[in-house]
CSV table of C-alpha atoms in Angstrom, one decimal:
chain,number,residue,atom,x,y,z
J,8,MET,CA,-74.9,-29.8,70.4
J,9,ARG,CA,-72.3,-29.4,68.2
J,10,ASP,CA,-70.5,-25.8,67.5
J,11,HIS,CA,-69.0,-25.0,64.0
J,12,ILE,CA,-65.7,-24.3,62.9
J,13,ALA,CA,-66.2,-21.0,65.0
J,14,GLY,CA,-67.1,-21.9,68.4
J,15,GLY,CA,-69.9,-20.3,68.4
J,16,ALA,CA,-68.6,-17.4,70.6
J,17,LEU,CA,-68.8,-14.0,69.8
J,18,THR,CA,-66.3,-11.2,70.1
J,19,GLU,CA,-66.8,-8.9,72.8
J,20,THR,CA,-67.4,-5.6,70.4
J,21,THR,CA,-69.9,-8.0,68.7
J,22,PHE,CA,-72.2,-9.0,72.0
J,23,LEU,CA,-71.2,-5.0,73.1
J,24,VAL,CA,-72.5,-3.9,69.8
J,25,LEU,CA,-75.6,-6.4,70.1
J,26,LEU,CA,-76.6,-5.1,73.4
J,27,SER,CA,-76.4,-1.7,72.4
J,28,THR,CA,-78.9,-2.0,70.0
J,29,TYR,CA,-81.9,-3.4,72.1
J,30,THR,CA,-83.0,0.0,72.5
J,31,PRO,CA,-82.3,2.4,69.1
J,32,THR,CA,-79.6,4.1,68.7
J,33,HIS,CA,-77.0,5.6,66.4
J,34,GLY,CA,-72.9,4.7,66.2
J,35,TYR,CA,-72.3,7.7,68.7
J,36,GLY,CA,-75.2,6.6,71.3
J,37,MET,CA,-73.2,3.6,71.0
J,38,MET,CA,-69.6,4.3,71.5
J,39,GLN,CA,-71.2,6.0,75.0
J,40,PHE,CA,-73.6,2.3,75.9
J,41,ILE,CA,-70.3,0.3,75.8
J,42,GLU,CA,-67.9,3.2,77.6
J,43,ASN,CA,-70.3,3.6,80.0
J,44,GLU,CA,-72.0,0.1,80.7
J,45,THR,CA,-67.9,-1.5,80.7
J,46,ASN,CA,-66.6,1.2,83.1
J,47,GLY,CA,-64.6,2.1,80.5
J,48,ARG,CA,-62.6,-0.7,80.0
J,49,VAL,CA,-64.0,-1.3,76.0
J,50,ILE,CA,-63.3,1.9,73.9
J,51,LEU,CA,-64.8,1.4,70.0
J,52,GLY,CA,-62.7,2.9,68.1
J,53,ALA,CA,-65.1,4.4,64.6
J,54,GLY,CA,-63.5,2.2,62.5
J,55,THR,CA,-64.2,-0.8,64.5
J,56,LEU,CA,-67.9,0.3,65.0
J,57,TYR,CA,-68.2,0.7,61.4
J,58,GLY,CA,-66.9,-2.2,60.7
J,59,ALA,CA,-69.0,-4.1,63.1
J,60,ILE,CA,-72.2,-2.1,62.1
J,61,ASN,CA,-71.8,-3.3,58.4
J,62,THR,CA,-71.0,-7.0,59.4
J,63,LEU,CA,-73.9,-7.3,61.9
J,64,LEU,CA,-76.0,-5.4,59.1
J,65,LYS,CA,-75.0,-7.6,56.5
J,66,LYS,CA,-75.8,-11.0,58.7
J,67,LYS,CA,-79.5,-9.5,59.7
J,68,TRP,CA,-78.8,-9.2,63.2
J,69,ILE,CA,-79.2,-5.6,63.7
J,70,GLU,CA,-81.2,-3.3,60.9
J,71,PRO,CA,-81.6,0.3,60.5
J,72,VAL,CA,-84.3,2.0,61.6
J,73,GLY,CA,-86.6,4.1,59.6
J,74,GLY,CA,-86.6,8.1,59.8
J,75,GLU,CA,-83.7,8.7,60.0
J,76,VAL,CA,-82.5,12.4,62.4
J,77,SER,CA,-79.5,13.0,59.5
J,78,VAL,CA,-78.3,10.8,56.5
J,79,ASN,CA,-74.9,10.6,58.7
J,80,ARG,CA,-77.1,10.1,61.8
J,81,LYS,CA,-78.3,6.3,60.7
J,82,GLU,CA,-80.1,4.8,63.5
J,83,TYR,CA,-80.5,0.9,64.2
J,84,ARG,CA,-82.0,-1.8,66.4
J,85,ILE,CA,-81.5,-5.6,67.2
J,86,THR,CA,-83.8,-7.8,65.3
J,87,ALA,CA,-85.4,-11.2,66.2
J,88,LEU,CA,-82.5,-13.1,64.5
J,89,GLY,CA,-80.1,-11.2,66.3
J,90,LYS,CA,-81.8,-11.2,69.9
J,91,GLY,CA,-81.6,-14.9,69.0
J,92,ILE,CA,-78.3,-14.7,68.8
J,93,ALA,CA,-77.7,-13.0,71.9
J,94,GLU,CA,-79.3,-15.1,73.7
J,95,ARG,CA,-77.1,-18.0,72.6
J,96,GLU,CA,-74.1,-16.2,73.2
J,97,ARG,CA,-76.1,-15.5,77.0
J,98,ALA,CA,-76.4,-19.4,77.1
J,99,ARG,CA,-72.8,-19.8,76.7
J,100,ILE,CA,-71.5,-18.0,79.3
J,101,GLY,CA,-73.4,-19.0,81.6
J,102,ARG,CA,-72.1,-22.8,80.7
J,103,MET,CA,-68.2,-21.3,80.8
J,104,TRP,CA,-69.0,-19.7,84.4
J,105,GLU,CA,-70.0,-22.7,85.9
J,106,LEU,CA,-67.5,-24.2,84.2
J,107,SER,CA,-64.7,-22.2,85.8
J,108,LYS,CA,-66.7,-22.3,88.8
J,109,LYS,CA,-66.4,-26.0,89.2
J,110,ILE,CA,-62.7,-25.8,88.2
J,111,MET,CA,-61.2,-22.9,89.2
J,112,GLY,CA,-63.7,-23.7,93.1
J,113,GLY,CA,-65.5,-20.8,95.0
J,114,ASP,CA,-68.1,-18.5,93.9
J,115,GLU,CA,-65.4,-14.9,94.5
J,116,THR,CA,-67.9,-11.9,92.9
T,16,MET,CA,-52.7,33.0,61.5
T,17,THR,CA,-52.5,30.3,58.7
T,18,LYS,CA,-49.3,28.8,57.3
T,19,LYS,CA,-48.5,26.2,54.1
T,20,VAL,CA,-46.4,22.9,54.6
T,21,TYR,CA,-44.7,20.8,51.8
T,22,ARG,CA,-44.5,17.3,53.0
T,23,TYR,CA,-45.1,13.9,51.5
T,24,PHE,CA,-44.6,10.8,53.7
T,25,PHE,CA,-43.6,7.1,52.0
T,26,ASP,CA,-44.6,5.7,55.6
T,27,PHE,CA,-48.1,7.5,54.9
T,28,LEU,CA,-49.7,6.1,57.6
T,29,ASP,CA,-47.1,6.5,61.1
T,30,SER,CA,-45.3,9.1,60.0
T,31,GLN,CA,-48.2,11.1,58.4
T,32,GLN,CA,-49.8,10.4,61.9
T,33,ALA,CA,-47.3,11.2,64.7
T,34,TRP,CA,-46.5,14.3,62.0
T,35,LEU,CA,-49.9,15.7,62.4
T,36,ASN,CA,-50.2,15.1,66.1
T,37,ASP,CA,-47.0,17.3,66.6
T,38,MET,CA,-48.2,20.3,64.5
T,39,ALA,CA,-51.5,20.0,66.7
T,40,ALA,CA,-49.0,20.1,69.9
T,41,LYS,CA,-47.6,22.3,68.8
T,42,GLY,CA,-51.2,24.6,69.1
T,43,TRP,CA,-51.4,24.2,64.6
T,44,ARG,CA,-54.6,22.8,63.1
T,45,LEU,CA,-55.1,21.4,59.8
T,46,VAL,CA,-57.7,23.2,57.5
T,47,LYS,CA,-57.0,22.0,53.8
T,48,CYS,CA,-54.8,19.3,52.3
T,49,GLY,CA,-53.6,18.7,49.0
T,50,GLN,CA,-51.4,16.7,47.5
T,51,LEU,CA,-48.2,18.0,48.8
T,52,ALA,CA,-49.0,20.7,50.5
T,53,TYR,CA,-50.6,20.8,54.0
T,54,THR,CA,-52.6,24.2,55.2
T,55,PHE,CA,-53.0,25.0,59.0
T,56,GLU,CA,-54.1,27.4,61.1
T,57,SER,CA,-53.4,28.1,64.8
T,58,CYS,CA,-55.8,26.8,67.9
T,59,GLU,CA,-54.5,26.4,71.2
T,60,PRO,CA,-51.5,23.6,71.4
T,61,GLY,CA,-52.9,20.3,72.0
T,62,GLU,CA,-56.3,20.8,71.3
T,63,TYR,CA,-56.8,18.8,68.5
T,64,GLU,CA,-56.1,14.9,67.8
T,65,TYR,CA,-55.3,13.0,64.3
T,66,ALA,CA,-55.4,9.9,63.4
T,67,VAL,CA,-54.4,9.2,59.7
T,68,GLU,CA,-57.0,5.8,58.0
T,69,PHE,CA,-56.5,3.7,54.9
T,70,VAL,CA,-59.0,3.0,52.9
T,71,ALA,CA,-57.6,3.2,49.3
T,72,ASP,CA,-59.3,-0.6,49.7
T,73,LYS,CA,-62.7,0.7,49.8
T,74,SER,CA,-64.0,1.2,46.8
T,75,TYR,CA,-65.8,5.4,46.6
T,76,ALA,CA,-68.8,4.4,47.9
T,77,GLU,CA,-68.0,3.1,50.4
T,78,SER,CA,-64.9,5.3,51.9
T,79,LYS,CA,-67.8,8.2,51.0
T,80,SER,CA,-70.5,5.7,53.3
T,81,TYR,CA,-67.3,5.8,55.9
T,82,LYS,CA,-66.4,9.1,55.5
T,83,LEU,CA,-70.4,10.6,56.3
T,84,PHE,CA,-70.3,7.7,59.7
T,85,LEU,CA,-67.1,9.4,61.0
T,86,ASP,CA,-68.4,13.3,60.3
T,87,GLY,CA,-71.4,12.0,62.1
T,88,LEU,CA,-69.3,11.3,65.2
T,89,GLY,CA,-68.4,14.4,65.5
T,90,TYR,CA,-65.2,14.1,64.2
T,91,THR,CA,-64.2,16.0,60.7
T,92,THR,CA,-62.2,14.0,57.9
T,93,PHE,CA,-60.2,15.2,55.0
T,94,TYR,CA,-59.4,13.3,51.9
T,95,LYS,CA,-55.6,12.1,51.5
T,96,ASN,CA,-53.7,11.1,47.9
T,97,ILE,CA,-50.9,8.6,49.0
T,98,ASN,CA,-49.3,9.2,45.6
T,99,VAL,CA,-48.6,11.8,43.9
T,100,GLY,CA,-49.4,12.5,40.0
T,101,ILE,CA,-51.6,14.6,37.6
T,102,TYR,CA,-54.3,12.8,36.2
T,103,VAL,CA,-56.7,13.1,33.5
T,104,GLY,CA,-59.2,10.2,33.2
T,105,LYS,CA,-56.9,7.7,34.7
T,106,ALA,CA,-57.4,4.5,35.8
T,107,THR,CA,-55.8,2.6,38.1
T,108,TRP,CA,-55.3,-1.1,39.4
T,109,ARG,CA,-54.8,-2.0,42.7
T,110,PRO,CA,-54.6,-6.1,42.7
T,111,TRP,CA,-54.5,-5.8,46.4
T,112,ALA,CA,-57.8,-4.7,47.2
T,113,LYS,CA,-60.8,-6.6,46.8
T,114,GLY,CA,-64.3,-6.1,44.2
T,115,ALA,CA,-65.4,-3.1,43.5
T,116,GLY,CA,-62.5,-1.4,45.2
T,117,GLN,CA,-60.0,-2.8,43.1
T,118,ILE,CA,-60.2,-0.3,40.3
T,119,SER,CA,-59.9,3.1,41.2
T,120,THR,CA,-60.9,6.0,38.3
T,121,ALA,CA,-61.0,9.9,38.8
T,122,PRO,CA,-62.7,11.8,39.7
T,123,GLY,CA,-63.6,8.9,42.3
T,124,SER,CA,-61.8,6.9,44.6
T,125,TYR,CA,-58.2,8.0,42.6
T,126,GLN,CA,-55.6,9.9,45.1
T,127,LYS,CA,-58.8,9.6,47.9
T,128,GLU,CA,-56.7,7.1,49.5
T,129,LEU,CA,-56.2,7.5,52.7
T,130,LEU,CA,-59.2,10.1,55.4
T,131,ILE,CA,-57.4,12.1,57.9
T,132,VAL,CA,-59.7,12.4,60.9
T,133,GLU,CA,-59.3,14.9,63.3
T,134,LYS,CA,-61.1,14.7,67.2
T,135,ARG,CA,-61.1,17.6,69.9
T,136,ALA,CA,-59.0,15.9,72.4
T,137,ASP,CA,-60.5,14.5,75.3
T,138,GLY,CA,-57.6,12.4,77.2
T,139,LYS,CA,-58.6,9.5,75.4
T,140,PRO,CA,-56.4,8.1,73.5
T,141,PHE,CA,-57.0,7.8,69.2
T,142,GLU,CA,-57.8,5.2,67.9
T,143,LEU,CA,-59.7,4.2,64.8
T,144,HIS,CA,-59.3,0.2,65.2
T,145,THR,CA,-59.7,-1.3,68.8
T,146,ASP,CA,-60.0,-4.7,67.9
T,147,LEU,CA,-57.8,-7.5,66.6
T,148,ASN,CA,-60.2,-9.1,64.1
T,149,ASP,CA,-60.8,-5.2,62.4
T,150,ALA,CA,-57.2,-4.1,62.4
T,151,LEU,CA,-56.1,-7.6,61.2
T,152,PRO,CA,-57.0,-7.6,58.0
T,153,LEU,CA,-57.3,-3.4,57.6
T,154,PHE,CA,-52.8,-3.6,58.1
T,155,LYS,CA,-52.8,-6.9,55.4
T,156,THR,CA,-54.6,-5.0,53.2
T,157,VAL,CA,-51.0,-1.9,53.7
T,158,ARG,CA,-48.8,-4.6,54.0
T,159,ASN,CA,-49.7,-6.0,50.6
T,160,ALA,CA,-50.0,-2.6,49.2
T,161,TYR,CA,-46.6,-1.9,50.0
T,162,MET,CA,-45.8,-5.4,49.1
T,163,TRP,CA,-46.4,-4.8,45.6
T,164,SER,CA,-45.6,-0.9,45.0
T,165,ALA,CA,-41.5,-2.1,46.7
T,166,GLY,CA,-41.6,-5.5,44.4
T,167,GLY,CA,-43.2,-3.2,41.2
T,168,MET,CA,-40.2,-0.8,42.1
T,169,PHE,CA,-37.7,-3.7,42.2
T,170,ALA,CA,-39.1,-5.4,39.1
T,171,LEU,CA,-38.0,-2.1,37.7
T,172,LEU,CA,-34.6,-1.6,38.9
T,173,GLY,CA,-33.8,-5.3,37.5
T,174,MET,CA,-35.2,-4.2,34.3
T,175,CYS,CA,-32.9,-1.5,34.7
T,176,ALA,CA,-29.8,-3.0,35.4
T,177,SER,CA,-30.5,-5.8,32.6
T,178,PHE,CA,-31.1,-3.3,30.1
T,179,ALA,CA,-27.8,-1.5,31.5
T,180,VAL,CA,-25.6,-4.6,31.1
T,181,PHE,CA,-26.7,-5.5,28.0
T,182,LEU,CA,-28.5,-2.9,26.0
T,183,SER,CA,-26.6,0.5,27.2
T,184,PRO,CA,-25.4,2.1,30.1
T,185,PHE,CA,-27.6,4.9,29.5
T,186,ALA,CA,-30.5,2.5,31.8
T,187,LEU,CA,-28.1,3.4,34.7
T,188,ILE,CA,-30.1,6.1,34.9
T,189,GLY,CA,-33.5,4.9,35.2
T,190,ALA,CA,-32.4,2.3,37.4
T,191,LEU,CA,-31.2,5.5,39.9
T,192,PRO,CA,-34.7,6.9,41.0
T,193,CYS,CA,-36.5,2.6,40.8
T,194,ALA,CA,-33.7,2.0,43.3
T,195,VAL,CA,-34.5,4.9,45.7
T,196,PHE,CA,-38.0,4.4,45.4
T,197,ALA,CA,-37.4,0.7,46.0
T,198,MET,CA,-35.5,1.1,49.5
T,199,LEU,CA,-38.1,4.0,50.5
T,200,TRP,CA,-41.4,1.6,50.2
T,201,LEU,CA,-38.9,-1.1,51.6
T,202,GLY,CA,-39.4,0.5,55.4
T,203,PRO,CA,-43.2,-0.2,55.7
T,204,VAL,CA,-42.8,-3.6,54.4
T,205,ILE,CA,-40.9,-4.9,56.7
T,206,LYS,CA,-42.4,-2.7,59.6
T,207,PHE,CA,-46.2,-3.7,58.2
T,208,SER,CA,-45.3,-7.3,57.8
T,209,SER,CA,-44.2,-7.3,61.4
T,210,ARG,CA,-47.0,-6.1,62.9
T,211,VAL,CA,-49.4,-8.3,60.7
T,212,ARG,CA,-47.3,-11.1,62.5
T,213,SER,CA,-48.0,-10.0,65.6
T,214,LEU,CA,-51.8,-8.9,65.1
T,215,LYS,CA,-51.8,-12.9,63.8
T,216,GLU,CA,-50.7,-14.1,67.0
T,217,ALA,CA,-52.4,-11.8,69.6
T,218,ALA,CA,-55.6,-12.8,67.7
T,219,ALA,CA,-54.8,-16.7,68.9
T,220,THR,CA,-54.0,-15.8,73.0
T,221,GLY,CA,-55.5,-12.1,73.0
T,222,GLU,CA,-52.4,-10.3,74.0
T,223,TYR,CA,-50.4,-7.5,71.7
T,224,THR,CA,-47.1,-8.1,71.8
T,225,PRO,CA,-44.8,-6.2,68.9
T,226,GLU,CA,-42.5,-8.4,67.1
T,227,PRO,CA,-39.0,-6.6,67.1
T,228,ALA,CA,-39.5,-5.0,63.5
T,229,GLY,CA,-36.3,-6.5,62.4
T,230,LYS,CA,-37.5,-10.0,62.6
T,231,GLY,CA,-38.9,-11.0,58.9
T,232,ALA,CA,-37.1,-8.3,57.3
T,233,LEU,CA,-34.5,-11.1,55.8
T,234,ARG,CA,-37.4,-12.5,54.0
T,235,ILE,CA,-38.7,-9.6,52.6
T,236,VAL,CA,-35.1,-8.6,51.5
T,237,LEU,CA,-35.1,-12.3,49.4
T,238,LEU,CA,-39.2,-11.7,48.1
T,239,MET,CA,-37.1,-8.0,47.1
T,240,ALA,CA,-34.6,-9.3,45.1
T,241,VAL,CA,-37.1,-12.7,43.8
T,242,CYS,CA,-39.0,-9.3,41.9
T,243,ALA,CA,-35.5,-8.0,41.0
T,244,MET,CA,-34.4,-11.4,39.3
T,245,LEU,CA,-37.6,-12.1,37.8
T,246,GLY,CA,-37.6,-7.8,35.8
T,247,GLY,CA,-33.8,-8.2,35.7
T,248,SER,CA,-35.1,-11.7,33.5
T,249,LEU,CA,-37.0,-9.6,30.6
T,250,SER,CA,-33.5,-9.5,29.1
T,251,PHE,CA,-33.4,-12.9,28.2
T,252,VAL,CA,-36.9,-13.4,27.3
T,253,ILE,CA,-36.7,-9.9,24.8
T,254,ASP,CA,-34.4,-10.1,22.3
T,255,PHE,CA,-32.6,-7.1,22.4
T,256,SER,CA,-30.2,-7.4,19.4
T,257,GLY,CA,-32.0,-5.7,16.9
T,258,MET,CA,-32.2,-2.3,18.5
T,259,THR,CA,-30.6,0.8,17.7
T,260,THR,CA,-29.3,3.3,20.5
T,261,SER,CA,-28.3,6.0,19.7
T,262,SER,CA,-26.9,9.7,20.4
T,263,GLY,CA,-26.5,13.3,18.9
T,264,SER,CA,-29.1,14.5,16.7
T,265,ALA,CA,-30.3,13.3,13.6
T,266,LEU,CA,-32.2,15.2,10.5
T,267,MET,CA,-34.8,13.9,8.5
T,268,LEU,CA,-33.6,10.1,9.2
T,269,ILE,CA,-34.5,6.9,7.8
T,270,GLU,CA,-34.0,3.7,9.4
T,271,ASN,CA,-34.3,0.7,8.5
T,272,SER,CA,-32.9,-3.0,10.9
T,273,GLY,CA,-33.3,-6.2,10.7
T,274,ARG,CA,-32.2,-9.8,10.7
T,275,ASN,CA,-29.7,-9.5,8.0
T,276,HIS,CA,-29.8,-5.7,7.6
T,277,TRP,CA,-29.3,-1.9,9.0
T,278,ASN,CA,-29.5,0.9,7.0
T,279,ALA,CA,-30.3,4.3,7.2
T,280,SER,CA,-30.6,7.8,5.1
T,281,TYR,CA,-30.4,11.0,6.7
T,282,LYS,CA,-29.6,14.9,5.8
T,283,LYS,CA,-27.7,15.4,8.9
T,284,LEU,CA,-26.4,13.4,11.5
T,285,ASN,CA,-24.6,13.2,14.5
T,286,GLY,CA,-23.0,11.7,16.8
T,287,PHE,CA,-23.0,7.7,17.4
T,288,ARG,CA,-25.7,4.9,16.5
T,289,GLN,CA,-25.1,1.5,16.7
T,290,ARG,CA,-26.8,-2.1,17.3
T,291,SER,CA,-25.6,-5.4,18.0
T,292,VAL,CA,-25.6,-8.4,15.8
T,293,THR,CA,-25.8,-11.6,17.0
T,294,LEU,CA,-24.2,-14.6,14.0
T,295,ALA,CA,-24.3,-17.9,13.9
T,296,GLU,CA,-21.5,-20.9,13.4
T,297,GLY,CA,-19.7,-20.1,10.7
T,298,THR,CA,-18.3,-17.5,8.6
T,299,HIS,CA,-20.1,-14.3,7.6
T,300,THR,CA,-20.0,-11.8,5.1
T,301,PHE,CA,-20.7,-8.5,6.2
T,302,MET,CA,-21.2,-5.7,2.9
T,303,ILE,CA,-20.4,-2.1,3.6
T,304,GLU,CA,-21.4,0.5,1.6
T,305,THR,CA,-22.0,4.4,2.3
T,306,GLU,CA,-22.9,7.4,0.4
T,307,SER,CA,-20.9,10.5,1.3
T,308,ALA,CA,-22.8,14.3,0.5
T,309,SER,CA,-20.7,16.0,3.1
T,310,GLY,CA,-19.0,15.1,6.7
T,311,GLU,CA,-17.6,12.7,8.3
T,312,LEU,CA,-19.0,9.4,9.0
T,313,ARG,CA,-16.9,6.2,10.3
T,314,LEU,CA,-17.9,2.7,10.5
T,315,THR,CA,-17.0,0.1,13.0
T,316,ILE,CA,-17.7,-3.5,14.0
T,317,ARG,CA,-16.6,-4.8,17.3
T,318,GLY,CA,-16.7,-8.4,18.9
T,319,GLN,CA,-17.6,-9.0,22.3
T,320,ASP,CA,-13.7,-9.6,23.2
T,321,GLY,CA,-13.1,-6.0,21.9
T,322,THR,CA,-11.6,-7.4,18.6
T,323,GLU,CA,-12.1,-4.6,16.0
T,324,TYR,CA,-12.9,-6.4,12.5
T,325,TYR,CA,-13.6,-3.3,10.9
T,326,SER,CA,-12.5,0.5,11.6
T,327,ALA,CA,-12.6,3.0,8.6
T,328,GLU,CA,-14.5,5.8,6.7
T,329,PRO,CA,-15.5,4.1,3.4
T,330,LEU,CA,-15.5,5.7,0.3
T,331,THR,CA,-18.9,6.5,-1.6
T,332,GLY,CA,-19.6,4.4,-3.8
T,333,SER,CA,-16.9,1.8,-2.7
T,334,PRO,CA,-18.6,-1.3,-1.0
T,335,VAL,CA,-16.4,-3.0,1.6
T,336,ALA,CA,-16.8,-6.7,2.6
T,337,VAL,CA,-15.4,-8.1,5.8
T,338,GLN,CA,-15.6,-11.6,6.8
T,339,ILE,CA,-16.2,-12.5,10.3
T,340,ALA,CA,-16.2,-15.8,12.1
T,341,GLY,CA,-19.1,-16.5,13.7
T,342,GLY,CA,-20.4,-17.9,17.3
T,343,THR,CA,-20.0,-14.5,18.5
T,344,LYS,CA,-22.3,-11.1,18.9
T,345,VAL,CA,-20.8,-8.3,17.3
T,346,LYS,CA,-21.3,-4.1,17.5
T,347,LEU,CA,-21.9,-2.6,14.7
T,348,ARG,CA,-21.2,1.3,15.0
T,349,VAL,CA,-21.5,4.3,13.0
T,350,ASP,CA,-19.8,7.7,14.4
T,351,ALA,CA,-21.0,10.6,12.2
T,352,LYS,CA,-19.7,14.5,11.8
T,353,ASP,CA,-22.2,17.0,10.0
T,354,HIS,CA,-22.8,14.2,7.8
T,355,SER,CA,-25.1,14.1,5.0
T,356,GLY,CA,-26.2,10.9,3.0
T,357,SER,CA,-26.6,7.5,4.3
T,358,TYR,CA,-25.0,3.4,4.8
T,359,ARG,CA,-26.5,0.4,4.3
T,360,ILE,CA,-25.3,-2.4,6.2
T,361,THR,CA,-25.9,-6.4,4.8
T,362,TRP,CA,-24.3,-9.9,5.9
T,363,ASP,CA,-26.0,-13.5,5.8
């Protein structure tokens, strides 16, 4: 399967935000999730997060959850389309992992 | 305890941010900001941290949504202007913005080009943009905004300089603030161009290495020189020969100036008035007539090379003819001292 010009790879920011929305969450929750799950390696800036949320909404990979707590604490969750994208990314990472094992040798985990 | 400080930043992102953090480190918290005035309140040194966000390319609705988002995360936000001015129903065109953000109007997004964001210090660095794909378009827009400002100023400077040469040396007065602003905006253009280039490289390799700031400077300076020349070329496009320049005072002056005539009548004239005439090849005859009720009036016709073709105080009602060989430009000038009457110069 040929990937189109963008190569099909998601940026880390995008993939991490997608993963964070498997459970409905809001902006602050996303920042906490990403910081905790990457052990502090990835800390999203608020501006970056805002842009990412808007992009994912536009692509319909996430959707707003109805009945917000308050006007500035909107919640989001992943869509079926978003899940498909996440599955594709996981498969790609898996293939890259296998390739790196083949070339660089060994299974040093 | 509160204090008020007045400051303006040409480098509205980095310098402003550094200064606010400096104040915060000394124990001052921002509570209000106007166009030039910052109001601070005492706090614990290092209790707060600041970041400055550029939102001028967003429409008002978008920047409000962003502000709400930031507030929801627990930050305190303030809108801030980039430029200073008084406005009523003004509209600004921002060629470097996209879509609805291009037109900025009061009371909408005008004077709300920046967001000052405050957070409680938590040991983590305060960066609003941590992703290259996010930072790159943003800094490109900032760079473009500075480029339009600086380029515009250099064009105005070129225009003033060429006016000073072809029209009147007084244009240099206008050229001075243009030069000052142009220089002040040039620095950030160079800085942000370099940053954009570094980010573009980083997007490819995943590593961010800041370029030494002076690297792209020459290219930018050349671009600004082109802008200045474009502005200066205006003098060649517009024919200034018919324009009258003057200094002094006039009471009830009626003036008429055209291709073949220049006349004025007035109750009182003091100072000088002048205009130039471009003469085609061949001999031209200038007819000079004046009326003097009182005061003194001197008329001069001077060539480009300084030749004085005519210089006298003509008598009332005695027309004078002056022959001048063409193919050159001459300057007609009247110098008046409490003169009441009129003058009329025609030529072929």
